[in-house]
Amino acid sequence: MKVINVTKPFELSINDIPNYEIEKDDDVIIKVQYGGICGSDIGIYTGANSLAKYPIIIGHEFVGRVEKVGQAVKHVKVGDFVVSDIVNSCGHCYACRTGHHNVCKNLNVTGVHVNGGFAEYAKVRSENVYFVDTDKISEKTACLIEPYAVGVEINTRADVKAGDKVVVFGSGPAGLAAMQVAVARGAEVLITDVFDERLALAREMGATNAINVKEHSLHEAVAAFTENEGAHVVIDAVCSPQSILDALDIVAPSGRFVVLGTGATPSEIPQVAFTKKGINVFGTRLNNKRFPEVIELFEQGKVTPEKMITHTCKFTDIEKAFDVIKNEKNTVCKVLLEW
């Protein structure tokens, strides 16, 4: 079978490897149909994802039909259309024991630490597999379940609720997913970007306000949006050293700040930025069993993930897809690979 392999930064190839076989009773082998490219996939390719291991078959946003199952698998069967969570935890460390398996001390992430789904077939643990009713969710749209699970995790970490004034930095897929989940919970959301085309999409997807921070003052926009209170919640999907400082500037006293970044570049943050306002700062990673909630949001039409899909390429055109993401930042949102 053919796989997309990154051996080290900037070295990507399509290789043939032997087909997967069932080895454990809880194994599920999926014939992949679509895969969504995430910023972290590009980060693995460029070396910017500090959490990655090499060599690796990348890809963690993937869907397809069950090809084979182990003897213990009962909740899905051969032929079912499914999506797979990517969190593989040990189950016994402190994080797992306290219900935070997405930050397990011994965490293995599909497509980051263990081989992922940018391949003709993927092999995953049955506990990570969820049935998708294609009468209610299209096969392409199902690729967005994983990024929306991240959006739910972000909102859950920050306890976003009705009446909150939320500011999201960045109108890429992560920012849009977090924004739509917040709106579905009854919050008002101001979202930022530097491209008008992205901001137009954000408005179409339900943002209360969307501002181009190259053309408008972030501080003034947030002051007007929050009636000078400051943002109750700030979600940083830009993930630069400067964006952290901006977030600490605009967050309200006693507000909540959620950090998404996986880069290792340090940011100079004065201690008083935390203590003066008494804010709560949350790191967030992946998702903590949020797929069922996302599937329900999709089925009920409370979010519109299909609006994110701007490009679809054959999986053999992976490098072309990366170029599109790099060179068409103003118009590209979610790029899917098709098998």
Coordinates of C-alpha atoms in Angstrom, one line a residue:
M1 CA 0.0 0.0 0.0
K2 CA 1.1 3.6 -0.6
V3 CA 1.8 6.0 2.2
I4 CA 2.9 9.6 2.6
N5 CA 6.1 9.5 4.6
V6 CA 8.1 12.4 6.1
T7 CA 11.6 11.1 7.0
K8 CA 12.9 14.4 8.3
P9 CA 12.1 18.1 7.8
F10 CA 11.6 18.9 4.1
E11 CA 11.9 15.3 3.0
L12 CA 8.6 13.9 1.9
S13 CA 7.9 10.8 -0.2
I14 CA 5.2 8.4 -1.3
N15 CA 6.3 4.9 -0.5
D16 CA 5.0 1.4 -0.8
I17 CA 4.9 -0.7 2.4
P18 CA 3.2 -4.0 3.2
N19 CA -0.5 -4.0 3.9
Y20 CA -1.6 -3.9 7.5
E21 CA -2.9 -7.1 9.1
I22 CA -4.9 -7.6 12.3
E23 CA -2.5 -8.3 15.1
K24 CA -4.6 -7.4 18.2
D25 CA -8.2 -8.2 19.1
D26 CA -9.0 -4.5 19.2
D27 CA -7.4 -3.5 15.9
V28 CA -9.4 -1.8 13.2
I29 CA -8.1 -1.4 9.7
I30 CA -9.6 1.5 7.7
K31 CA -9.5 2.0 4.0
V32 CA -8.9 5.7 3.9
Q33 CA -11.1 7.9 1.6
Y34 CA -10.3 11.4 2.7
G35 CA -7.7 13.2 4.8
G36 CA -7.6 16.8 5.9
I37 CA -4.3 18.7 6.0
C38 CA -3.7 20.3 9.3
G39 CA -1.1 23.0 10.2
S40 CA 0.6 20.5 12.4
D41 CA 1.2 18.2 9.3
I42 CA 2.9 21.1 7.6
G43 CA 4.8 21.8 10.8
I44 CA 6.1 18.2 10.8
Y45 CA 7.2 18.7 7.2
T46 CA 9.0 22.0 7.9
G47 CA 10.4 21.0 11.3
A48 CA 8.3 23.6 13.1
N49 CA 6.3 21.0 15.1
S50 CA 8.4 20.5 18.1
L51 CA 6.4 17.5 19.2
A52 CA 6.9 15.3 16.1
K53 CA 9.0 12.1 15.7
Y54 CA 10.7 11.1 12.4
P55 CA 10.3 9.2 10.2
I56 CA 6.5 9.3 10.3
I57 CA 3.5 8.6 8.1
I58 CA 1.7 11.9 8.6
G59 CA -2.1 12.6 8.8
H60 CA -4.5 12.6 11.6
E61 CA -7.7 14.0 10.1
F62 CA -8.9 11.0 8.1
V63 CA -12.0 9.0 7.4
G64 CA -12.9 5.9 5.5
R65 CA -14.6 2.5 5.5
V66 CA -13.7 -0.4 7.9
E67 CA -11.7 -3.0 6.0
K68 CA -11.0 -5.5 8.8
V69 CA -11.6 -5.7 12.6
G70 CA -10.2 -7.7 15.5
Q71 CA -12.3 -10.3 17.3
A72 CA -13.1 -7.9 20.2
V73 CA -14.5 -5.2 18.0
K74 CA -18.3 -5.0 18.3
H75 CA -19.4 -1.4 17.8
V76 CA -18.3 -1.1 14.1
K77 CA -18.2 -3.7 11.4
V78 CA -16.6 -4.1 7.9
G79 CA -18.1 -1.6 5.5
D80 CA -19.0 1.0 8.1
F81 CA -17.9 4.6 7.4
V82 CA -15.9 5.8 10.4
V83 CA -13.6 8.5 11.8
S84 CA -10.8 7.9 14.2
D85 CA -9.6 9.8 17.2
I86 CA -5.9 10.2 17.3
V87 CA -5.2 10.2 21.0
N88 CA -3.4 7.0 22.2
S89 CA -2.9 7.2 26.0
C90 CA -1.4 4.8 28.5
G91 CA -4.4 4.8 30.9
H92 CA -2.4 4.7 34.2
C93 CA -0.4 8.0 34.5
Y94 CA -1.5 10.9 36.6
A95 CA -3.2 12.7 33.6
C96 CA -5.1 9.6 32.6
R97 CA -6.1 8.8 36.1
T98 CA -7.5 12.3 36.5
G99 CA -9.5 12.2 33.2
H100 CA -7.1 14.1 30.9
H101 CA -5.9 11.3 28.6
N102 CA -5.1 13.9 25.8
V103 CA -2.1 15.0 27.8
C104 CA -1.0 11.6 28.9
K105 CA 2.6 11.4 30.1
N106 CA 3.2 8.6 27.6
L107 CA 1.1 10.0 24.8
N108 CA 1.3 8.7 21.3
V109 CA -0.5 10.8 18.7
T110 CA -1.5 9.2 15.4
G111 CA 0.3 10.9 12.6
V112 CA 2.7 12.6 15.0
H113 CA 4.4 9.9 17.1
V114 CA 2.9 6.8 15.5
N115 CA 2.0 6.2 11.8
G116 CA -1.1 8.1 10.7
G117 CA -3.8 8.1 8.1
F118 CA -2.2 9.7 5.0
A119 CA -2.1 6.2 3.5
E120 CA -4.3 3.8 1.6
Y121 CA -5.0 2.1 4.9
A122 CA -4.8 3.1 8.5
K123 CA -4.6 0.8 11.6
V124 CA -6.1 2.2 14.8
R125 CA -7.4 1.1 18.2
S126 CA -11.1 0.3 18.3
E127 CA -11.7 2.6 21.2
N128 CA -10.8 5.5 18.9
V129 CA -13.2 4.6 16.1
Y130 CA -16.6 6.3 15.8
F131 CA -19.3 5.4 13.3
V132 CA -20.4 8.2 11.0
D133 CA -24.0 8.2 9.6
T134 CA -23.4 9.3 6.0
D135 CA -27.1 10.1 5.6
K136 CA -26.5 12.9 8.1
I137 CA -22.9 13.8 7.6
S138 CA -21.2 13.7 4.2
E139 CA -18.0 11.7 3.8
K140 CA -15.9 14.8 3.0
T141 CA -17.4 16.8 5.9
A142 CA -16.6 14.0 8.3
C143 CA -12.9 14.9 7.8
L144 CA -13.6 18.0 9.9
I145 CA -14.7 16.0 13.0
E146 CA -11.2 15.9 14.4
P147 CA -10.5 19.7 14.1
Y148 CA -13.9 20.5 15.6
A149 CA -13.1 18.1 18.5
V150 CA -10.1 20.4 19.1
G151 CA -12.6 23.3 19.0
V152 CA -14.8 21.7 21.6
E153 CA -11.8 21.0 23.8
I154 CA -10.7 24.6 23.6
N155 CA -14.1 25.8 24.6
T156 CA -14.5 23.3 27.4
R157 CA -11.1 24.2 28.8
A158 CA -12.1 27.9 28.9
D159 CA -15.7 27.1 30.1
V160 CA -17.1 29.2 27.3
K161 CA -20.8 29.8 27.9
A162 CA -23.8 32.0 26.8
G163 CA -23.1 35.7 27.2
D164 CA -19.3 35.4 27.0
K165 CA -17.4 37.9 24.8
V166 CA -14.8 35.7 23.1
V167 CA -11.9 36.9 21.0
V168 CA -10.3 34.4 18.6
F169 CA -6.9 35.2 17.0
G170 CA -6.7 33.7 13.5
S171 CA -9.4 32.7 11.0
G172 CA -7.8 29.4 9.9
P173 CA -9.4 26.1 10.5
A174 CA -8.6 25.9 14.2
G175 CA -9.8 29.4 14.8
L176 CA -13.0 28.9 12.8
A177 CA -13.8 25.6 14.6
A178 CA -13.3 27.2 18.0
M179 CA -15.4 30.2 16.9
Q180 CA -18.3 28.1 15.7
V181 CA -18.3 26.0 18.8
A182 CA -18.3 29.1 21.0
V183 CA -21.2 30.6 19.0
A184 CA -23.1 27.3 19.3
R185 CA -22.7 27.7 23.1
G186 CA -24.3 31.2 23.0
A187 CA -21.1 33.3 23.1
E188 CA -20.4 36.3 21.0
V189 CA -17.1 36.1 19.1
L190 CA -14.8 38.6 17.6
I191 CA -12.3 36.9 15.3
T192 CA -9.1 38.4 13.7
D193 CA -6.9 37.8 10.7
V194 CA -4.8 39.7 8.2
F195 CA -6.7 38.5 5.1
D196 CA -10.1 39.9 4.2
E197 CA -11.1 36.8 2.3
R198 CA -10.7 34.7 5.5
L199 CA -12.6 37.2 7.5
A200 CA -15.5 37.1 5.0
L201 CA -15.7 33.3 5.5
A202 CA -15.6 33.8 9.3
R203 CA -18.6 36.2 9.1
E204 CA -20.4 33.7 6.8
M205 CA -19.8 31.0 9.5
G206 CA -21.3 33.1 12.3
A207 CA -18.7 35.4 13.8
T208 CA -20.2 38.4 15.6
N209 CA -17.4 40.6 14.3
A210 CA -14.3 40.1 12.2
I211 CA -11.4 42.5 11.9
N212 CA -8.3 42.8 9.9
V213 CA -5.6 43.6 12.4
K214 CA -3.4 45.1 9.7
E215 CA -6.0 47.8 9.1
H216 CA -7.6 48.2 12.5
S217 CA -6.4 48.5 16.0
L218 CA -6.9 45.3 17.9
H219 CA -7.1 47.1 21.2
E220 CA -9.7 49.5 20.0
A221 CA -11.8 46.8 18.4
V222 CA -11.8 44.7 21.5
A223 CA -12.7 47.7 23.7
A224 CA -15.7 48.4 21.5
F225 CA -16.7 44.8 21.3
T226 CA -16.6 44.3 25.1
E227 CA -17.7 47.8 26.2
N228 CA -14.2 48.4 27.6
E229 CA -14.3 45.3 29.8
G230 CA -11.8 43.3 27.9
A231 CA -12.3 39.8 26.4
H232 CA -13.8 37.3 28.8
V233 CA -12.0 34.6 26.8
V234 CA -9.1 34.8 24.4
I235 CA -8.3 31.9 22.1
D236 CA -4.9 32.2 20.4
A237 CA -4.9 30.2 17.1
V238 CA -2.1 32.4 15.6
C239 CA 0.5 31.0 18.1
S240 CA 3.3 33.5 17.7
P241 CA 5.4 35.1 20.4
Q242 CA 3.6 38.4 19.8
S243 CA 0.1 36.9 19.9
I244 CA 0.6 35.8 23.5
L245 CA 1.5 39.3 24.5
D246 CA -1.5 40.7 22.6
A247 CA -3.8 38.2 24.3
L248 CA -2.6 39.2 27.8
D249 CA -3.1 42.8 26.9
I250 CA -6.8 42.5 25.8
V251 CA -8.1 39.8 28.2
A252 CA -10.4 41.0 30.9
P253 CA -9.4 40.9 34.6
S254 CA -10.3 37.4 35.8
G255 CA -10.6 36.3 32.2
R256 CA -9.5 33.1 30.5
F257 CA -6.8 32.7 27.9
V258 CA -6.3 29.5 25.9
V259 CA -2.9 28.8 24.3
L260 CA -2.8 26.4 21.2
G261 CA 0.7 26.7 19.9
T262 CA 3.2 23.8 19.5
G263 CA 6.2 25.9 18.5
A264 CA 9.2 26.1 20.7
T265 CA 10.1 29.8 20.1
P266 CA 10.1 31.6 23.5
S267 CA 8.1 34.7 24.3
E268 CA 9.2 37.3 26.8
I269 CA 6.2 37.6 29.2
P270 CA 6.4 39.8 32.3
Q271 CA 5.1 38.0 35.4
V272 CA 2.8 41.0 36.2
A273 CA 0.8 40.2 33.0
F274 CA -0.6 37.2 34.8
T275 CA -0.8 38.5 38.4
K276 CA -2.3 42.0 37.7
K277 CA -5.5 40.6 36.2
G278 CA -5.6 37.3 38.0
I279 CA -6.3 35.5 34.7
N280 CA -6.6 31.8 34.1
V281 CA -4.3 30.5 31.4
F282 CA -5.1 27.1 29.8
G283 CA -2.9 25.0 27.7
T284 CA -4.9 22.8 25.4
R285 CA -3.9 19.8 23.3
L286 CA -5.8 17.6 20.9
N287 CA -9.1 16.6 22.4
N288 CA -10.4 14.6 25.4
K289 CA -13.0 12.2 24.0
R290 CA -14.9 15.0 22.3
F291 CA -15.9 13.2 19.1
P292 CA -19.4 12.2 20.2
E293 CA -20.2 15.9 21.0
V294 CA -18.9 17.0 17.6
I295 CA -20.8 14.3 15.7
E296 CA -24.0 15.6 17.4
L297 CA -23.2 19.2 16.5
F298 CA -22.7 18.1 12.9
E299 CA -25.8 16.1 12.7
Q300 CA -27.9 18.9 14.3
G301 CA -26.5 21.5 11.9
K302 CA -25.3 23.7 14.7
V303 CA -22.0 24.2 12.9
T304 CA -21.1 24.4 9.2
P305 CA -17.8 22.6 8.7
E306 CA -18.5 22.1 5.0
K307 CA -17.8 25.8 4.4
M308 CA -14.2 25.3 5.4
I309 CA -13.4 22.9 2.6
T310 CA -11.8 25.0 -0.2
H311 CA -9.6 22.5 -2.1
T312 CA -9.5 18.8 -2.7
C313 CA -6.4 17.1 -4.2
K314 CA -5.4 13.5 -5.0
F315 CA -3.2 12.2 -2.2
T316 CA -0.4 11.8 -4.7
D317 CA -0.4 15.6 -5.1
I318 CA 0.5 16.2 -1.4
E319 CA 3.4 18.5 -2.2
K320 CA 1.1 20.5 -4.5
A321 CA -1.4 20.7 -1.7
F322 CA 1.3 22.0 0.6
D323 CA 2.2 24.7 -2.0
V324 CA -1.4 25.8 -2.2
I325 CA -1.6 26.2 1.6
K326 CA 1.7 28.1 1.6
N327 CA 1.1 30.4 -1.4
E328 CA -2.7 31.0 -1.3
K329 CA -3.1 31.9 2.3
N330 CA -5.8 34.5 1.6
T331 CA -8.2 32.0 0.0
V332 CA -7.3 28.6 1.2
C333 CA -8.9 27.1 4.4
K334 CA -9.1 23.4 4.6
V335 CA -7.4 21.2 1.9
L336 CA -8.6 17.6 1.7
L337 CA -6.6 14.7 0.2
E338 CA -8.7 12.1 -1.7
W339 CA -7.9 8.4 -2.1

